[in-house]
PDB file of C-alpha atoms in Angstrom:
ATOM      1  CA  MET O   1      18.648   4.064   0.867  1.00  0.00           C
ATOM      2  CA  HIS O   2      15.330   5.321   2.169  1.00  0.00           C
ATOM      3  CA  LEU O   3      12.731   3.076   3.441  1.00  0.00           C
ATOM      4  CA  LEU O   4       9.087   3.700   2.166  1.00  0.00           C
ATOM      5  CA  THR O   5       6.911   3.589   5.272  1.00  0.00           C
ATOM      6  CA  ASP O   6       3.517   4.176   3.510  1.00  0.00           C
ATOM      7  CA  HIS O   7       1.617   1.486   5.011  1.00  0.00           C
ATOM      8  CA  PRO O   8      -0.298   2.687   7.740  1.00  0.00           C
ATOM      9  CA  GLY O   9       0.634  -0.079  10.218  1.00  0.00           C
ATOM     10  CA  TRP O  10       3.959   1.615  10.631  1.00  0.00           C
ATOM     11  CA  THR O  11       3.789   3.680  13.886  1.00  0.00           C
ATOM     12  CA  ASP O  12       5.726   6.962  14.904  1.00  0.00           C
ATOM     13  CA  SER O  13       8.339   4.913  16.454  1.00  0.00           C
ATOM     14  CA  GLY O  14       9.330   2.905  13.218  1.00  0.00           C
ATOM     15  CA  VAL O  15       7.986  -0.420  14.127  1.00  0.00           C
ATOM     16  CA  ARG O  16       4.850  -2.451  12.178  1.00  0.00           C
ATOM     17  CA  VAL O  17       3.199  -5.938  12.847  1.00  0.00           C
ATOM     18  CA  VAL O  18       3.247  -7.916   9.649  1.00  0.00           C
ATOM     19  CA  ARG O  19       0.971 -11.172   9.218  1.00  0.00           C
ATOM     20  CA  THR O  20       3.236 -13.890   7.882  1.00  0.00           C
ATOM     21  CA  SER O  21       2.435 -17.954   7.187  1.00  0.00           C
ATOM     22  CA  ASP O  22       4.241 -18.102  10.737  1.00  0.00           C
ATOM     23  CA  GLY O  23       1.973 -15.488  12.379  1.00  0.00           C
ATOM     24  CA  PRO O  24       2.235 -12.126  13.312  1.00  0.00           C
ATOM     25  CA  ARG O  25       5.699 -10.566  13.928  1.00  0.00           C
ATOM     26  CA  ILE O  26       7.127  -7.137  14.642  1.00  0.00           C
ATOM     27  CA  VAL O  27       9.908  -5.567  12.234  1.00  0.00           C
ATOM     28  CA  SER O  28      11.280  -2.385  12.792  1.00  0.00           C
ATOM     29  CA  ALA O  29      12.794   0.120  10.170  1.00  0.00           C
ATOM     30  CA  ALA O  30      15.710   0.670  11.988  1.00  0.00           C
ATOM     31  CA  THR O  31      16.638  -2.885  11.770  1.00  0.00           C
ATOM     32  CA  LEU O  32      15.078  -4.352   8.678  1.00  0.00           C
ATOM     33  CA  PRO O  33      17.629  -5.720   6.156  1.00  0.00           C
ATOM     34  CA  LEU O  34      17.080  -3.513   3.056  1.00  0.00           C
ATOM     35  CA  GLN O  35      18.072  -6.211   0.732  1.00  0.00           C
ATOM     36  CA  PRO O  36      15.904  -7.214  -2.255  1.00  0.00           C
ATOM     37  CA  ARG O  37      14.811 -10.472  -1.004  1.00  0.00           C
ATOM     38  CA  ASP O  38      14.831 -12.081   2.549  1.00  0.00           C
ATOM     39  CA  ARG O  39      12.812 -15.338   2.075  1.00  0.00           C
ATOM     40  CA  THR O  40      14.063 -17.014   5.276  1.00  0.00           C
ATOM     41  CA  ALA O  41      12.248 -14.527   7.594  1.00  0.00           C
ATOM     42  CA  GLY O  42       8.955 -14.717   5.329  1.00  0.00           C
ATOM     43  CA  LEU O  43       9.564 -11.250   4.346  1.00  0.00           C
ATOM     44  CA  MET O  44      10.439  -9.434   0.857  1.00  0.00           C
ATOM     45  CA  VAL O  45      11.881  -5.872   0.193  1.00  0.00           C
ATOM     46  CA  ASP O  46      11.891  -4.428  -3.123  1.00  0.00           C
ATOM     47  CA  VAL O  47      14.758  -1.951  -4.041  1.00  0.00           C
ATOM     48  CA  HIS O  48      13.871   0.611  -6.281  1.00  0.00           C
ATOM     49  CA  ASP O  49      16.774   2.654  -7.990  1.00  0.00           C
ATOM     50  CA  PRO O  50      16.473   5.666  -9.810  1.00  0.00           C
ATOM     51  CA  VAL O  51      19.496   4.347 -12.261  1.00  0.00           C
ATOM     52  CA  ASN O  52      16.729   1.960 -13.906  1.00  0.00           C
ATOM     53  CA  LEU O  53      14.720   5.036 -14.941  1.00  0.00           C
ATOM     54  CA  GLY O  54      14.782   5.782 -18.765  1.00  0.00           C
ATOM     55  CA  GLU O  55      15.210   8.860 -20.703  1.00  0.00           C
ATOM     56  CA  GLY O  56      11.368   8.842 -20.986  1.00  0.00           C
ATOM     57  CA  VAL O  57      11.204  10.421 -17.458  1.00  0.00           C
ATOM     58  CA  PRO O  58      11.245  14.228 -17.902  1.00  0.00           C
ATOM     59  CA  GLU O  59      14.820  15.363 -17.008  1.00  0.00           C
ATOM     60  CA  ARG O  60      13.447  18.128 -14.411  1.00  0.00           C
ATOM     61  CA  LEU O  61      11.685  15.058 -12.335  1.00  0.00           C
ATOM     62  CA  ARG O  62      14.572  12.640 -12.946  1.00  0.00           C
ATOM     63  CA  LYS O  63      17.322  14.995 -11.511  1.00  0.00           C
ATOM     64  CA  VAL O  64      15.124  14.989  -8.391  1.00  0.00           C
ATOM     65  CA  LEU O  65      14.737  11.145  -8.140  1.00  0.00           C
ATOM     66  CA  TYR O  66      18.584  10.569  -8.762  1.00  0.00           C
ATOM     67  CA  GLY O  67      19.134  12.790  -5.867  1.00  0.00           C
ATOM     68  CA  ARG O  68      17.323  11.054  -3.198  1.00  0.00           C
ATOM     69  CA  GLY O  69      18.839   7.927  -4.177  1.00  0.00           C
ATOM     70  CA  PRO O  70      17.342   4.148  -4.161  1.00  0.00           C
ATOM     71  CA  VAL O  71      14.136   3.596  -1.984  1.00  0.00           C
ATOM     72  CA  ALA O  72      13.304   0.315  -0.236  1.00  0.00           C
ATOM     73  CA  ARG O  73       9.646  -0.927   0.378  1.00  0.00           C
ATOM     74  CA  LEU O  74       8.875  -3.924   2.255  1.00  0.00           C
ATOM     75  CA  ARG O  75       6.045  -5.919   0.944  1.00  0.00           C
ATOM     76  CA  ASN O  76       2.875  -6.766   2.561  1.00  0.00           C
ATOM     77  CA  PRO O  77       3.512 -10.284   3.037  1.00  0.00           C
ATOM     78  CA  ASP O  78      -0.302 -10.950   3.980  1.00  0.00           C
ATOM     79  CA  LEU O  79      -3.197 -10.636   0.859  1.00  0.00           C
ATOM     80  CA  TRP O  80      -5.587 -10.291   3.444  1.00  0.00           C
ATOM     81  CA  ASP O  81      -4.044  -7.452   5.231  1.00  0.00           C
ATOM     82  CA  ALA O  82      -3.218  -5.710   2.050  1.00  0.00           C
ATOM     83  CA  LEU O  83      -7.008  -5.611   0.839  1.00  0.00           C
ATOM     84  CA  ALA O  84      -8.399  -4.234   4.289  1.00  0.00           C
ATOM     85  CA  THR O  85      -5.457  -1.581   4.133  1.00  0.00           C
ATOM     86  CA  ALA O  86      -6.989  -0.475   0.762  1.00  0.00           C
ATOM     87  CA  ILE O  87     -10.363  -0.508   1.949  1.00  0.00           C
ATOM     88  CA  ILE O  88      -9.268   1.721   5.046  1.00  0.00           C
ATOM     89  CA  ARG O  89      -7.750   4.221   2.876  1.00  0.00           C
ATOM     90  CA  GLN O  90     -10.830   4.296   0.524  1.00  0.00           C
ATOM     91  CA  VAL O  91     -11.557   8.300   0.333  1.00  0.00           C
ATOM     92  CA  ILE O  92      -9.915   9.420   3.331  1.00  0.00           C
ATOM     93  CA  ARG O  93      -6.287  11.035   3.952  1.00  0.00           C
ATOM     94  CA  ALA O  94      -3.312   8.964   4.785  1.00  0.00           C
ATOM     95  CA  GLY O  95      -3.398  10.309   8.435  1.00  0.00           C
ATOM     96  CA  GLN O  96      -6.958   9.628   9.127  1.00  0.00           C
ATOM     97  CA  ALA O  97      -6.133   6.006   7.617  1.00  0.00           C
ATOM     98  CA  ARG O  98      -3.250   5.721   9.988  1.00  0.00           C
ATOM     99  CA  LEU O  99      -5.153   6.308  12.972  1.00  0.00           C
ATOM    100  CA  MET O 100      -7.947   4.078  11.940  1.00  0.00           C
ATOM    101  CA  TYR O 101      -6.087   1.207  10.778  1.00  0.00           C
ATOM    102  CA  GLN O 102      -3.859   1.116  14.363  1.00  0.00           C
ATOM    103  CA  ARG O 103      -7.057   1.874  16.430  1.00  0.00           C
ATOM    104  CA  PHE O 104      -8.999  -0.956  14.930  1.00  0.00           C
ATOM    105  CA  SER O 105      -5.827  -3.206  14.878  1.00  0.00           C
ATOM    106  CA  ALA O 106      -5.460  -2.648  18.865  1.00  0.00           C
ATOM    107  CA  ALA O 107      -9.111  -2.938  19.792  1.00  0.00           C
ATOM    108  CA  PHE O 108      -9.494  -6.733  17.743  1.00  0.00           C
ATOM    109  CA  GLY O 109      -6.095  -7.789  16.682  1.00  0.00           C
ATOM    110  CA  GLU O 110      -3.694 -10.478  17.829  1.00  0.00           C
ATOM    111  CA  SER O 111      -0.885  -9.375  20.410  1.00  0.00           C
ATOM    112  CA  VAL O 112       2.487  -9.670  19.476  1.00  0.00           C
ATOM    113  CA  THR O 113       5.622  -8.646  21.413  1.00  0.00           C
ATOM    114  CA  ARG O 114       9.294  -7.827  20.608  1.00  0.00           C
ATOM    115  CA  ASP O 115      12.131  -6.111  22.680  1.00  0.00           C
ATOM    116  CA  GLY O 116       9.517  -4.336  24.857  1.00  0.00           C
ATOM    117  CA  ASN O 117       7.499  -3.251  21.927  1.00  0.00           C
ATOM    118  CA  ARG O 118       3.674  -4.579  22.217  1.00  0.00           C
ATOM    119  CA  LEU O 119       1.678  -3.886  19.036  1.00  0.00           C
ATOM    120  CA  ARG O 120      -1.379  -5.855  17.703  1.00  0.00           C
ATOM    121  CA  ALA O 121      -1.599  -6.944  13.782  1.00  0.00           C
ATOM    122  CA  PHE O 122      -4.525  -6.112  11.931  1.00  0.00           C
ATOM    123  CA  PRO O 123      -7.815  -8.541  12.758  1.00  0.00           C
ATOM    124  CA  ALA O 124      -8.198 -11.566  10.828  1.00  0.00           C
ATOM    125  CA  PRO O 125     -11.192 -11.760   8.605  1.00  0.00           C
ATOM    126  CA  GLU O 126     -13.146 -14.205  11.096  1.00  0.00           C
ATOM    127  CA  THR O 127     -12.649 -11.232  13.476  1.00  0.00           C
ATOM    128  CA  VAL O 128     -13.798  -8.571  11.230  1.00  0.00           C
ATOM    129  CA  LEU O 129     -16.644 -10.413  10.829  1.00  0.00           C
ATOM    130  CA  ALA O 130     -17.356 -10.779  14.478  1.00  0.00           C
ATOM    131  CA  VAL O 131     -17.162  -7.317  15.353  1.00  0.00           C
ATOM    132  CA  SER O 132     -20.630  -5.597  16.007  1.00  0.00           C
ATOM    133  CA  ASP O 133     -22.135  -2.719  14.530  1.00  0.00           C
ATOM    134  CA  ALA O 134     -21.574  -0.834  17.636  1.00  0.00           C
ATOM    135  CA  GLU O 135     -17.991  -1.546  17.868  1.00  0.00           C
ATOM    136  CA  TYR O 136     -17.408  -0.034  14.001  1.00  0.00           C
ATOM    137  CA  ALA O 137     -19.646   3.019  15.289  1.00  0.00           C
ATOM    138  CA  ARG O 138     -17.511   3.584  18.466  1.00  0.00           C
ATOM    139  CA  LEU O 139     -14.209   3.513  16.208  1.00  0.00           C
ATOM    140  CA  GLY O 140     -15.538   6.057  13.800  1.00  0.00           C
ATOM    141  CA  MET O 141     -15.586   3.154  11.386  1.00  0.00           C
ATOM    142  CA  ALA O 142     -19.174   2.740  10.399  1.00  0.00           C
ATOM    143  CA  PHE O 143     -18.608   3.811   6.609  1.00  0.00           C
ATOM    144  CA  LYS O 144     -15.905   1.014   6.786  1.00  0.00           C
ATOM    145  CA  ARG O 145     -18.098  -2.134   8.076  1.00  0.00           C
ATOM    146  CA  ARG O 146     -19.735  -3.263   4.948  1.00  0.00           C
ATOM    147  CA  PRO O 147     -16.948  -3.158   2.621  1.00  0.00           C
ATOM    148  CA  LEU O 148     -14.625  -4.910   5.246  1.00  0.00           C
ATOM    149  CA  ARG O 149     -17.106  -7.371   6.123  1.00  0.00           C
ATOM    150  CA  ALA O 150     -17.828  -8.106   2.424  1.00  0.00           C
ATOM    151  CA  ALA O 151     -14.066  -8.567   1.517  1.00  0.00           C
ATOM    152  CA  ALA O 152     -13.705 -10.803   4.929  1.00  0.00           C
ATOM    153  CA  GLU O 153     -16.441 -13.165   3.321  1.00  0.00           C
ATOM    154  CA  ALA O 154     -14.880 -13.298   0.048  1.00  0.00           C
ATOM    155  CA  PHE O 155     -11.397 -13.775   1.228  1.00  0.00           C
ATOM    156  CA  LEU O 156     -12.316 -16.459   3.342  1.00  0.00           C
ATOM    157  CA  ASP O 157     -13.946 -18.057   0.423  1.00  0.00           C
ATOM    158  CA  LEU O 158     -11.590 -17.293  -2.536  1.00  0.00           C
ATOM    159  CA  GLY O 159      -8.355 -16.484  -0.651  1.00  0.00           C
ATOM    160  CA  ASP O 160      -6.386 -19.428  -1.486  1.00  0.00           C
ATOM    161  CA  LYS O 161      -7.445 -19.197  -5.019  1.00  0.00           C
ATOM    162  CA  TRP O 162      -6.517 -15.526  -4.997  1.00  0.00           C
ATOM    163  CA  ALA O 163      -2.833 -16.284  -3.487  1.00  0.00           C
ATOM    164  CA  SER O 164      -2.071 -18.340  -6.567  1.00  0.00           C
ATOM    165  CA  LEU O 165      -3.110 -15.790  -9.043  1.00  0.00           C
ATOM    166  CA  PRO O 166      -0.515 -13.436 -10.987  1.00  0.00           C
ATOM    167  CA  PRO O 167      -0.910  -9.625 -10.339  1.00  0.00           C
ATOM    168  CA  THR O 168      -2.853  -8.932 -13.418  1.00  0.00           C
ATOM    169  CA  ASP O 169      -5.647 -11.722 -12.940  1.00  0.00           C
ATOM    170  CA  LEU O 170      -5.616 -10.818  -9.027  1.00  0.00           C
ATOM    171  CA  VAL O 171      -6.528  -7.165  -9.779  1.00  0.00           C
ATOM    172  CA  THR O 172      -9.514  -8.214 -11.630  1.00  0.00           C
ATOM    173  CA  GLU O 173     -10.564 -10.945  -9.527  1.00  0.00           C
ATOM    174  CA  VAL O 174     -10.587  -8.755  -6.156  1.00  0.00           C
ATOM    175  CA  GLN O 175     -13.027  -6.337  -7.900  1.00  0.00           C
ATOM    176  CA  SER O 176     -15.652  -9.091  -8.055  1.00  0.00           C
ATOM    177  CA  VAL O 177     -15.935  -7.994  -4.114  1.00  0.00           C
ATOM    178  CA  HIS O 178     -18.590  -5.322  -3.232  1.00  0.00           C
ATOM    179  CA  ARG O 179     -16.928  -1.822  -3.094  1.00  0.00           C
ATOM    180  CA  ILE O 180     -13.621  -2.971  -4.362  1.00  0.00           C
ATOM    181  CA  GLY O 181     -13.073  -1.099  -7.313  1.00  0.00           C
ATOM    182  CA  PRO O 182      -9.933  -0.255  -9.728  1.00  0.00           C
ATOM    183  CA  TRP O 183      -8.300   1.819  -7.208  1.00  0.00           C
ATOM    184  CA  THR O 184      -8.587  -0.207  -4.516  1.00  0.00           C
ATOM    185  CA  ALA O 185      -7.598  -3.531  -6.224  1.00  0.00           C
ATOM    186  CA  GLY O 186      -4.770  -1.816  -7.628  1.00  0.00           C
ATOM    187  CA  ALA O 187      -3.468  -0.351  -4.523  1.00  0.00           C
ATOM    188  CA  ALA O 188      -3.780  -3.867  -2.402  1.00  0.00           C
ATOM    189  CA  VAL O 189      -1.782  -5.631  -5.520  1.00  0.00           C
ATOM    190  CA  ALA O 190       1.001  -3.233  -5.354  1.00  0.00           C
ATOM    191  CA  ASP O 191       1.213  -3.626  -1.488  1.00  0.00           C
ATOM    192  CA  HIS O 192       1.154  -7.261  -1.704  1.00  0.00           C
ATOM    193  CA  THR O 193       3.172  -7.912  -4.354  1.00  0.00           C
ATOM    194  CA  GLY O 194       5.606  -5.258  -4.641  1.00  0.00           C
ATOM    195  CA  ASP O 195       4.624  -4.460  -8.412  1.00  0.00           C
ATOM    196  CA  PHE O 196       3.415  -0.614  -8.496  1.00  0.00           C
ATOM    197  CA  SER O 197       2.903  -1.040 -12.207  1.00  0.00           C
ATOM    198  CA  ARG O 198      -0.309  -2.180 -10.732  1.00  0.00           C
ATOM    199  CA  TYR O 199      -0.844   1.157  -8.645  1.00  0.00           C
ATOM    200  CA  PRO O 200      -3.318   3.276  -9.548  1.00  0.00           C
ATOM    201  CA  CYS O 201      -0.495   5.803 -10.763  1.00  0.00           C
ATOM    202  CA  GLY O 202      -2.885   8.853 -11.663  1.00  0.00           C
ATOM    203  CA  ASP O 203      -3.837   9.158  -8.172  1.00  0.00           C
ATOM    204  CA  LEU O 204      -3.470  12.371  -6.090  1.00  0.00           C
ATOM    205  CA  ALA O 205      -0.657  11.697  -4.445  1.00  0.00           C
ATOM    206  CA  VAL O 206       1.693  10.959  -7.465  1.00  0.00           C
ATOM    207  CA  ARG O 207       0.152  14.066  -9.267  1.00  0.00           C
ATOM    208  CA  THR O 208       0.781  16.110  -6.302  1.00  0.00           C
ATOM    209  CA  TYR O 209       4.447  14.638  -5.696  1.00  0.00           C
ATOM    210  CA  ALA O 210       5.507  14.832  -9.321  1.00  0.00           C
ATOM    211  CA  ALA O 211       4.500  18.534  -9.570  1.00  0.00           C
ATOM    212  CA  GLN O 212       6.096  19.213  -6.401  1.00  0.00           C
ATOM    213  CA  ALA O 213       9.167  17.570  -7.546  1.00  0.00           C
ATOM    214  CA  ALA O 214       9.242  19.286 -11.079  1.00  0.00           C
ATOM    215  CA  PRO O 215       7.383  22.526 -10.982  1.00  0.00           C
ATOM    216  CA  GLY O 216       6.962  23.832 -14.370  1.00  0.00           C
ATOM    217  CA  LEU O 217       6.116  20.451 -16.184  1.00  0.00           C
ATOM    218  CA  ALA O 218       2.658  20.397 -17.797  1.00  0.00           C
ATOM    219  CA  TRP O 219       1.205  17.527 -16.461  1.00  0.00           C
ATOM    220  CA  PRO O 220      -2.346  16.679 -17.281  1.00  0.00           C
ATOM    221  CA  ASP O 221      -4.941  17.724 -14.296  1.00  0.00           C
ATOM    222  CA  SER O 222      -7.193  14.609 -14.681  1.00  0.00           C
ATOM    223  CA  GLU O 223      -6.367  11.500 -13.134  1.00  0.00           C
ATOM    224  CA  PRO O 224      -7.034   9.203 -16.480  1.00  0.00           C
ATOM    225  CA  GLU O 225      -5.032  11.812 -18.817  1.00  0.00           C
ATOM    226  CA  PHE O 226      -2.358  11.855 -15.968  1.00  0.00           C
ATOM    227  CA  ALA O 227      -2.267   8.082 -15.836  1.00  0.00           C
ATOM    228  CA  ALA O 228      -2.041   7.870 -19.192  1.00  0.00           C
ATOM    229  CA  ARG O 229       1.056  10.226 -19.684  1.00  0.00           C
ATOM    230  CA  TRP O 230       2.769   8.784 -16.747  1.00  0.00           C
ATOM    231  CA  LYS O 231       2.859   5.257 -18.368  1.00  0.00           C
ATOM    232  CA  ARG O 232       4.063   6.726 -21.450  1.00  0.00           C
ATOM    233  CA  CYS O 233       7.164   8.211 -19.717  1.00  0.00           C
ATOM    234  CA  THR O 234       8.187   4.177 -19.255  1.00  0.00           C
ATOM    235  CA  THR O 235       8.931   1.496 -21.566  1.00  0.00           C
ATOM    236  CA  THR O 236       8.703  -1.692 -19.083  1.00  0.00           C
ATOM    237  CA  PRO O 237       6.307  -2.278 -16.074  1.00  0.00           C
ATOM    238  CA  ARG O 238       9.334  -2.546 -14.225  1.00  0.00           C
ATOM    239  CA  GLU O 239      10.559   1.119 -14.939  1.00  0.00           C
ATOM    240  CA  LEU O 240       6.984   2.273 -14.548  1.00  0.00           C
ATOM    241  CA  SER O 241       7.070   0.474 -10.898  1.00  0.00           C
ATOM    242  CA  THR O 242      10.204   2.207  -9.785  1.00  0.00           C
ATOM    243  CA  LEU O 243       9.156   5.483 -11.152  1.00  0.00           C
ATOM    244  CA  THR O 244       5.804   5.355  -9.326  1.00  0.00           C
ATOM    245  CA  VAL O 245       7.543   4.410  -6.110  1.00  0.00           C
ATOM    246  CA  LEU O 246      10.277   6.912  -6.210  1.00  0.00           C
ATOM    247  CA  THR O 247       7.797   9.551  -6.617  1.00  0.00           C
ATOM    248  CA  LEU O 248       5.369   8.265  -3.548  1.00  0.00           C
ATOM    249  CA  ALA O 249       8.715   8.367  -1.606  1.00  0.00           C
ATOM    250  CA  LEU O 250       9.054  12.168  -2.152  1.00  0.00           C
ATOM    251  CA  GLY O 251       5.929  12.309   0.045  1.00  0.00           C
ATOM    252  CA  GLY O 252       7.518  10.162   3.030  1.00  0.00           C
ATOM    253  CA  ARG O 253       4.813   8.565   5.249  1.00  0.00           C
ATOM    254  CA  ARG O 254       2.208  11.054   3.419  1.00  0.00           C
ATOM    255  CA  ALA O 255       2.961   8.822   0.395  1.00  0.00           C
ATOM    256  CA  GLN O 256      -0.739   7.832  -0.409  1.00  0.00           C
ATOM    257  CA  GLU O 257      -3.230  10.998   0.171  1.00  0.00           C
ATOM    258  CA  TYR O 258      -6.140   9.242  -0.450  1.00  0.00           C
ATOM    259  CA  ALA O 259      -8.119   6.714  -2.560  1.00  0.00           C
ATOM    260  CA  PRO O 260     -11.002   7.453  -4.825  1.00  0.00           C
ATOM    261  CA  ASP O 261     -13.180   4.146  -4.781  1.00  0.00           C
TER     262      ASP O 261
END
């Protein structure tokens, strides 16, 4: 079984800090139990199995996904981190987003150590608000300053309410924040809930990996038309979520190329 390590917190050594209700902790891709639910540890892993794909998925693509087998993905237990991550990923490529996320965490996040690994969590919203303009500029994140601050202020005010909302309502609610559009909202909610039927499935990553996996299929070029066609390949939200995650996993760690919001 493959583990999708698309979140920019994953390091090259396969470890990551997650923010849980009990505080930040380090998880390892090598030892993470690839089971659907791990509630006792405060973590949840979703397993996406290609056997759940229906006949609406084009045969060429379905054959490739079957060959790869099931894919597991760790849900982001912290909504704040999911929102901030989606904002960082706006309009930049995955490698740049990963570097930016990890640099910002290293500079201002809470430190946590496990088995000789010392990492830092992504900064809390209070910290994000306290970081100076000069520090954002020093880290090459001046253009992320305003949207991160706006999200931090909104989360401190509305985070408890947001945490109680179902995914559909959450996607709508977080778009009330300046510079959070449909792409960012959908990516954040998918990351947090594990429901990738909310993911903006027409983005460049899905289009690219679908085309690479099954060359010759006539997919629409535009994002809205592709998304509509993609959704018609499935009959349930669960199937759509599975199809999207399995396709993103074809790109490995480069699963999310960029975000257009």
